[in-house]
Amino acid sequence: MGDSSASYIHMVHHLIEECIVFNMGKEECMEALSKHANIKPVITSTVWNELEKENKEFFEAYTKKRRGEKVREMETRHEIQGVIADSSNSNTSADH
Amino acid sequence: MQAVSPLAKTTPTKDESQEQMDNSFSTGGNGDFPDLLESIDFGNLFVGINDGDVLPDLDMDPEILADFSVSGSGEESEMNTSVSNGKVEDNTEKNEEDKVLGSGSGLDSSLSTRGEEIVSKGDESVVVNPVSKESDNGRKSAQAKNNQGKRKVKVAWTSELHRRFIQAVEQLRVEKAVPSRILELMGIDCLTRHNIASHLQKYRSHRKHLLAREAEAATWSHRRQMYRAAGGGGGKADMTPRHAPTMGFPPITPLHHQHFRPLHVWGHRPMEQPLMHMWPRHLAHSPSPPPPPTWPTSPPYPSYWHHHNQQRVPNGLIPGTPCFPQPLAPARVVPGIPPHALYKVDPGIAVPTRQSGPHPLFDFHPESIDAAVGDVLSKPWLPLPLGLKPPSLDSVLGELHRQGVAKIPPTCA
């Protein structure tokens, strides 16, 4: 029992780390692992939580970083929408 | 010097080195060390050392003997301590040799040099460099392999070892992780600076790949976000995006078998091809399709220990990522980021309705994720990319039990 469970858990741990490399959040990770590796989301979530307990600092920093990126991404998106709106306004008469 | 004999007993290489040593003494040094040859009976010398009679003062003797004969990990910490002491007591050792041999200083220096050399050769595992004196930490499996007396010993980078390595590297990151400092931080005797250096090199290249992969994934998702945004804003193909940096990413084209149309066609389908909106005007005017007939694919980045997992680059992946420009078919797998040329979109692509509302920040490039996952599943021995402390097995299992998950691995997802 112990052995296969342990190696399975280790595998999930490894996969979660890969997800983190991809900058995923917990939910995204659960979805990805379920989709790509057939791992029950509850297992992913449990291992994630435990990892978080064992590596508090890392996860704190990681969460913070993601939050910051999210904000930046939203801002960028708004900017782009603005650009597009501007362009379309000024290009109404252009033909191509 | 004493170290040589027990080593000689356990492994052939030790014998070699000892023989070489003897040979050099007997053959090469005739002119230089006549006294040596006469006054030293090598056979007796080492035998004497074995018995502990000749140099009774050196503590390391019996312990080294024990350790080398066992060559297990249990006593290695002991060995380390004792040998560290031995190293410290180098001078004493030399003095002892002097007494034993009773010859001139010439002999002394040569012997000492040889002795040191032998010690360092033979005991690489035990005494690597002065830094190693600091710790007698838990032995790793690498140590068992190190009792070979060679200069370069293969280190088995276990998960634990790797994790500590990464910790050290992370800590030093700003100050530029240098092998010697990493070694200090790790505090593991059995690692040489050379081991660390080569591992560091691999790790750096691996990280680069990971980051590139991530950047690629981020690029895709970014562009996808932008396209959605662009689509939301409406517009034509002639827009010149001002945000050059983000849009200037050379998109790494996923595999797809659909054909592509010349750029100038884009203008006709504004809403269906949000991609075009973002591209600079001049691209729309290019008369002939620049990209090469076969577009290199975005390869799954080699995992740390493995190269070229191209097989995993799937062919039909794209349907899930409709916003991507559809390149030409043949999946020519190329390691590394392919030079991309394309800003082509197949107007025939069915762009799905924009997913507004909450969706993940980064829609990860499924290929990259698939590649990464495949790597982990097929090669469980690969080191962890981040080296996080593993979760407590008991609490994980306990929690899963509470949630009603009985079997691990479960038979169905």
XYZ file of C-alpha atoms in Angstrom:
509
model
C 0.000 0.000 0.000
C 2.363 2.610 1.235
C 4.755 2.388 -1.628
C 2.433 2.938 -4.507
C 0.565 5.625 -2.641
C 3.800 7.341 -1.822
C 5.023 7.257 -5.368
C 1.666 8.401 -6.626
C 1.649 11.307 -4.275
C 5.163 12.114 -5.314
C 4.086 12.107 -8.923
C 1.256 14.463 -8.185
C 3.677 16.663 -6.323
C 5.959 16.705 -9.323
C 3.103 17.546 -11.648
C 1.989 20.354 -9.429
C 5.464 21.782 -9.533
C 5.353 21.689 -13.278
C 2.071 23.534 -13.187
C 3.599 26.130 -10.991
C 6.352 26.539 -13.520
C 3.554 27.346 -15.913
C 2.327 29.900 -13.461
C -0.906 28.109 -12.799
C -3.104 28.580 -9.829
C -4.566 25.813 -7.792
C -7.779 25.516 -9.761
C -6.008 25.656 -13.067
C -3.669 23.011 -11.863
C -6.501 20.772 -10.782
C -8.078 21.147 -14.149
C -4.878 20.597 -16.050
C -3.897 17.504 -14.151
C -7.338 16.077 -14.459
C -7.301 16.709 -18.159
C -3.753 15.744 -18.967
C -2.936 13.160 -16.390
C -6.261 11.828 -15.267
C -5.747 12.845 -11.711
C -8.764 13.460 -9.588
C -9.021 17.109 -8.750
C -9.549 16.293 -5.116
C -6.187 14.598 -5.020
C -4.500 17.476 -6.759
C -6.121 19.888 -4.405
C -5.122 17.925 -1.349
C -1.538 17.587 -2.413
C -1.454 21.251 -3.306
C -2.705 22.195 0.098
C -0.184 20.028 1.808
C 2.580 21.413 -0.335
C 1.476 24.846 0.615
C 1.708 23.949 4.269
C 5.203 22.628 3.853
C 6.378 25.515 1.730
C 4.501 28.439 3.124
C 6.923 31.122 2.088
C 7.186 29.910 -1.422
C 3.454 29.833 -1.915
C 2.967 33.205 -0.335
C 5.414 34.733 -2.734
C 3.931 32.820 -5.608
C 0.407 33.949 -4.867
C 1.526 37.504 -4.554
C 3.327 37.333 -7.828
C 0.321 35.929 -9.597
C -1.927 38.540 -8.196
C 0.378 41.228 -9.467
C 0.489 39.667 -12.871
C -3.237 39.393 -13.024
C -3.537 43.079 -12.385
C -0.990 43.874 -15.024
C -2.700 41.667 -17.499
C -6.021 43.339 -16.923
C -4.409 46.685 -17.372
C -2.747 45.628 -20.562
C -5.985 44.325 -21.875
C -7.728 47.567 -21.222
C -4.966 49.441 -22.889
C -5.207 47.314 -25.938
C -8.897 47.750 -26.128
C -8.306 51.434 -25.973
C -5.800 51.273 -28.764
C -8.112 49.304 -30.907
C -10.933 51.644 -30.304
C -8.761 54.576 -31.181
C -7.470 52.970 -34.305
C -10.818 52.005 -35.576
C -12.019 55.492 -35.005
C -9.217 57.008 -36.966
C -9.286 54.427 -39.690
C -12.868 54.596 -40.622
C -12.071 56.131 -43.931
C -9.107 53.982 -44.844
C -9.636 51.321 -47.339
C -7.867 48.060 -47.635
C 48.928 7.682 3.550
C 47.325 5.128 5.666
C 44.208 5.568 3.737
C 45.722 3.892 0.805
C 45.925 0.470 2.233
C 42.353 -0.006 3.299
C 41.292 1.385 -0.011
C 43.606 -1.002 -1.677
C 41.915 -3.813 0.052
C 38.457 -2.997 -1.021
C 38.653 -1.923 -4.600
C 40.844 -2.681 -7.520
C 41.409 0.932 -8.293
C 42.986 1.351 -4.999
C 45.334 -1.410 -5.854
C 46.227 0.313 -9.016
C 46.971 3.520 -7.376
C 48.980 1.784 -4.810
C 50.872 -0.116 -7.407
C 51.501 2.975 -9.356
C 52.743 4.552 -6.297
C 55.029 1.714 -5.608
C 56.259 1.683 -9.126
C 56.948 5.312 -9.158
C 58.876 4.870 -6.093
C 60.851 1.953 -7.157
C 61.433 2.741 -10.772
C 61.334 6.429 -11.168
C 63.028 7.490 -8.113
C 66.154 5.548 -8.133
C 68.390 8.464 -8.531
C 66.445 10.677 -6.264
C 65.503 8.420 -3.501
C 68.087 5.863 -2.926
C 67.598 6.231 0.736
C 63.954 5.792 0.307
C 64.211 2.504 -1.360
C 66.559 1.186 1.139
C 64.926 2.438 4.182
C 61.380 1.772 3.323
C 59.915 -1.570 3.025
C 56.676 -0.774 1.394
C 55.075 -4.012 2.062
C 55.847 -3.737 5.681
C 55.051 -0.125 5.741
C 51.502 -0.648 4.781
C 51.092 -3.761 6.719
C 52.305 -1.968 9.686
C 49.854 0.736 9.118
C 47.113 -1.759 8.794
C 47.878 -3.141 12.132
C 47.950 0.242 13.555
C 51.363 -0.319 14.952
C 53.304 2.085 12.894
C 51.167 5.144 13.313
C 49.138 4.582 16.340
C 48.303 8.198 16.775
C 46.089 8.555 13.801
C 42.536 8.061 14.773
C 41.209 7.659 11.351
C 42.742 4.337 10.806
C 40.365 1.802 12.203
C 37.382 3.868 11.346
C 38.387 4.234 7.795
C 39.025 0.545 7.644
C 35.621 -0.174 8.989
C 33.954 2.275 6.719
C 35.668 1.166 3.630
C 35.032 -2.421 4.232
C 31.415 -1.770 4.876
C 31.110 0.926 2.276
C 27.673 1.628 3.516
C 26.088 4.850 4.361
C 25.624 4.318 8.001
C 29.068 4.924 9.137
C 29.975 7.482 6.652
C 29.253 10.394 8.808
C 31.561 8.897 11.281
C 34.106 8.479 8.619
C 33.731 12.023 7.599
C 34.356 13.307 11.017
C 37.329 11.136 11.472
C 38.783 11.929 8.146
C 38.136 15.559 8.639
C 40.202 15.229 11.697
C 42.724 13.453 9.634
C 42.824 16.282 7.212
C 43.275 18.718 9.953
C 46.041 16.663 11.304
C 47.897 16.570 8.069
C 50.918 18.028 9.604
C 50.869 15.504 12.335
C 50.600 12.816 9.795
C 53.609 14.035 7.956
C 55.550 14.157 11.116
C 54.599 10.654 11.892
C 55.786 9.558 8.563
C 59.061 11.200 9.216
C 59.476 9.341 12.390
C 58.557 6.083 10.862
C 60.749 6.333 7.883
C 63.545 8.054 9.557
C 64.825 9.499 6.368
C 65.695 12.893 5.130
C 63.560 15.803 4.340
C 63.570 14.929 0.697
C 61.757 11.791 1.439
C 59.454 13.548 3.719
C 58.294 16.031 1.182
C 57.818 13.494 -1.523
C 56.033 11.124 0.728
C 53.871 13.766 2.132
C 52.973 14.965 -1.262
C 52.221 11.527 -2.343
C 50.368 10.839 0.762
C 48.233 13.848 0.316
C 47.671 13.037 -3.224
C 46.634 9.565 -2.360
C 44.460 10.743 0.384
C 42.771 13.197 -1.824
C 42.444 10.731 -4.607
C 41.258 7.985 -2.491
C 39.148 9.916 -0.164
C 37.437 12.209 -2.471
C 34.233 11.155 -0.969
C 35.365 11.852 2.459
C 37.421 14.933 2.321
C 36.638 17.037 -0.613
C 37.772 20.403 0.450
C 38.125 22.303 3.626
C 34.592 23.445 3.424
C 33.370 19.959 3.907
C 34.545 19.935 7.457
C 31.609 21.987 8.379
C 28.989 19.384 8.364
C 28.392 15.772 8.927
C 25.007 15.851 7.479
C 23.019 12.875 6.504
C 24.735 10.902 3.902
C 23.279 10.657 0.518
C 23.393 7.719 -1.712
C 26.066 9.508 -3.648
C 28.524 8.739 -0.959
C 28.366 5.047 -1.395
C 29.507 5.534 -4.899
C 32.355 7.750 -4.011
C 34.725 5.240 -2.592
C 36.476 4.736 -5.791
C 39.505 6.879 -5.685
C 38.850 8.539 -8.974
C 38.981 12.211 -9.535
C 35.493 12.500 -10.911
C 32.894 10.596 -9.114
C 29.401 10.336 -10.415
C 27.010 11.888 -8.056
C 23.527 10.564 -7.802
C 21.373 13.603 -7.624
C 18.567 12.342 -5.486
C 15.445 14.342 -4.980
C 16.571 15.416 -1.586
C 19.969 16.429 -2.846
C 18.472 18.295 -5.712
C 16.029 20.002 -3.466
C 18.799 21.268 -1.267
C 20.717 22.319 -4.293
C 17.802 24.344 -5.527
C 17.324 25.891 -2.125
C 20.905 26.960 -2.119
C 20.676 28.305 -5.613
C 17.507 30.201 -4.887
C 19.107 31.703 -1.863
C 22.119 32.833 -3.776
C 20.297 33.820 -6.861
C 20.825 37.498 -6.550
C 24.455 37.150 -5.695
C 24.961 34.859 -8.578
C 24.927 31.308 -7.485
C 28.491 30.201 -7.469
C 29.380 26.549 -7.079
C 31.612 27.091 -4.099
C 28.954 28.994 -2.252
C 26.321 26.503 -3.193
C 28.524 23.798 -1.867
C 28.865 25.670 1.374
C 25.183 26.175 1.688
C 24.397 22.606 0.932
C 26.978 21.459 3.332
C 27.336 18.054 1.862
C 30.763 16.599 1.995
C 30.479 14.172 -0.787
C 29.947 16.828 -3.379
C 32.801 18.495 -5.099
C 32.712 21.931 -6.515
C 32.947 20.285 -9.866
C 29.837 18.221 -9.231
C 27.986 21.327 -8.249
C 29.280 23.267 -11.204
C 28.151 20.756 -13.731
C 24.841 20.263 -12.025
C 24.388 23.990 -11.916
C 25.044 24.217 -15.601
C 22.438 21.599 -16.321
C 20.021 23.227 -13.978
C 20.457 26.591 -15.630
C 19.880 25.252 -19.058
C 16.884 23.356 -17.795
C 15.487 26.479 -16.232
C 15.985 28.345 -19.412
C 13.967 25.751 -21.195
C 11.288 25.799 -18.583
C 11.093 29.528 -18.626
C 11.065 29.582 -22.358
C 8.324 27.052 -22.314
C 6.465 29.102 -19.807
C 7.065 32.227 -21.785
C 5.776 30.491 -24.783
C 2.716 29.419 -22.949
C 2.354 32.882 -21.562
C 2.822 34.298 -24.990
C 0.045 32.238 -26.351
C -2.273 33.049 -23.581
C -1.341 36.678 -23.734
C -2.022 36.852 -27.373
C -5.200 35.037 -26.910
C -6.258 37.546 -24.344
C -5.330 40.301 -26.652
C -7.205 38.841 -29.517
C -10.243 38.529 -27.454
C -9.849 42.064 -26.389
C -9.270 43.083 -29.949
C -12.274 41.193 -31.076
C -14.272 42.926 -28.433
C -13.168 46.239 -29.732
C -13.989 45.375 -33.276
C -11.962 46.931 -35.995
C -10.215 46.187 -39.150
C -7.125 44.577 -40.247
C -5.286 47.777 -40.710
C -4.746 48.659 -37.191
C -1.342 49.350 -36.016
C -0.960 48.166 -32.536
C 0.971 50.466 -30.371
C 1.959 47.896 -27.932
C 4.830 46.531 -29.771
C 6.531 44.532 -27.133
C 3.765 42.173 -26.362
C 2.611 41.770 -29.844
C 5.980 41.475 -31.233
C 6.471 38.089 -29.783
C 7.399 35.758 -32.479
C 4.563 33.414 -32.049
C 5.586 29.903 -31.939
C 3.282 28.164 -34.186
C 1.522 25.129 -33.015
C 1.044 22.308 -35.333
C -1.860 22.434 -37.511
C -2.726 20.992 -40.794
C -4.748 23.731 -42.164
C -3.524 25.787 -44.970
C -2.982 29.440 -44.660
C -4.049 32.255 -46.843
C -2.119 35.246 -47.936
C -2.241 38.111 -45.631
C -4.069 40.436 -47.832
C -7.103 38.356 -47.503
C -7.398 39.142 -43.907
C -9.123 42.349 -44.374
C -12.229 40.647 -45.516
C -13.042 38.904 -42.386
C -12.703 41.231 -39.562
C -14.729 39.571 -36.947
C -13.729 36.068 -37.571
C -10.114 36.646 -37.237
C -9.387 38.660 -34.240
C -5.752 37.837 -34.673
C -5.278 40.076 -37.580
C -6.306 43.082 -35.774
C -3.228 43.075 -33.821
C -0.749 42.832 -36.524
C 1.025 45.759 -37.980
C -0.233 47.114 -41.209
C 2.700 46.317 -43.270
C 2.127 42.691 -42.770
C -1.188 42.942 -44.418
C 0.455 44.217 -47.497
C 2.983 41.557 -48.027
C 2.182 40.104 -51.338
C 3.615 36.723 -50.931
C 3.549 34.506 -47.979
C 6.889 34.700 -46.363
C 6.872 31.744 -44.108
C 8.565 28.626 -45.159
C 6.454 25.845 -46.393
C 7.109 23.715 -43.415
C 6.828 25.520 -40.204
C 8.826 24.393 -37.316
C 6.744 23.516 -34.392
C 6.944 24.579 -30.869
C 8.717 21.701 -29.384
C 8.102 20.401 -25.994
C 11.110 21.624 -24.191
C 13.489 18.971 -23.237
C 13.113 18.002 -19.728
C 15.967 18.257 -17.449
C 17.598 14.951 -18.028
C 16.184 14.134 -21.337
C 16.451 15.530 -24.719
C 14.132 15.739 -27.572
C 10.802 14.513 -26.608
C 9.573 15.497 -29.947
C 7.458 12.475 -30.217
C 5.169 14.060 -27.822
C 4.356 17.000 -29.952
C 0.889 16.118 -30.971
C -0.558 16.861 -34.281
C -4.099 17.583 -33.745
C -3.806 19.776 -30.765
C -4.983 22.934 -32.202
C -8.692 22.674 -32.084
C -8.558 23.700 -28.529
C -6.678 26.832 -29.344
C -8.473 28.414 -32.172
C -7.025 31.792 -31.826
C -3.634 30.710 -32.859
C -2.442 31.362 -36.282
C -2.695 28.232 -38.230
C 0.537 27.288 -39.724
C 1.274 24.792 -42.344
C 1.030 21.249 -41.637
C 4.071 19.191 -41.432
C 5.183 18.875 -37.935
C 8.799 19.253 -38.351
C 10.015 18.971 -34.894
C 12.839 21.200 -34.080
C 14.397 21.544 -30.747
C 14.598 25.012 -29.413
C 12.406 27.889 -30.296
C 11.903 27.893 -33.984
C 12.392 31.124 -35.795
C 8.949 32.095 -36.581
C 7.745 33.995 -39.446
C 4.144 33.843 -39.342
C 1.351 36.087 -38.988
C -0.987 34.097 -40.947
C -4.371 33.140 -40.082
C -6.502 30.782 -41.891
C -9.725 32.594 -42.385
C -11.415 29.307 -42.395
C -10.674 28.750 -38.810
C -13.717 28.611 -36.759
C -12.982 30.976 -34.035
C -15.124 30.073 -31.152
C -17.133 32.587 -29.292
C -15.024 34.657 -27.098
C -14.879 33.438 -23.660
C -15.628 36.411 -21.640
C -16.007 36.235 -17.955
C -13.779 34.357 -15.646
C -11.334 32.171 -17.322
C -7.862 31.349 -16.270
C -5.310 34.032 -16.503
C -3.112 31.967 -18.660
C -4.618 29.605 -21.115
C -1.727 27.332 -21.207
C -0.468 26.048 -24.361
C -1.788 22.531 -24.187
C 1.191 21.134 -25.977
C 3.597 22.426 -23.446
C 1.545 21.176 -20.595
C 1.054 17.854 -22.234
C 4.747 17.629 -22.774
C 5.527 18.479 -19.211
C 2.975 16.083 -17.851
C 4.123 13.336 -20.133
C 7.636 13.841 -18.955
C 6.686 13.489 -15.345
C 4.542 10.466 -15.919
C 7.027 8.600 -17.985
C 10.123 9.477 -16.072
C 9.358 9.548 -12.408
C 12.999 9.750 -11.525
C 13.347 13.210 -12.924
C 14.145 15.828 -10.353
C 11.525 18.250 -9.281
C 11.708 21.522 -11.142
C 11.168 23.576 -8.038
C 12.400 21.287 -5.359
C 9.627 22.091 -2.951
C 9.500 20.261 0.304
C 7.330 17.233 -0.253
C 4.073 17.073 1.626
C 3.721 14.788 4.557
C 2.429 11.537 3.199
C 0.357 10.855 6.250
C -1.506 14.083 6.184
C -2.168 13.763 2.472
C -3.512 10.278 2.813
C -5.446 11.203 5.891
C -7.019 14.135 4.189
C -7.886 12.077 1.171
C -9.504 9.493 3.354
C -11.568 12.173 4.921
C -12.658 13.283 1.504
C -13.686 9.802 0.686
C -10.856 8.896 -1.606
C -9.905 5.410 -0.716
C -7.571 4.162 -3.355
C -4.447 5.746 -4.571
C -3.881 5.712 -7.402
C -7.515 5.758 -8.190
C -8.736 3.681 -11.026
C -10.627 6.454 -12.613
C -10.122 10.178 -12.660
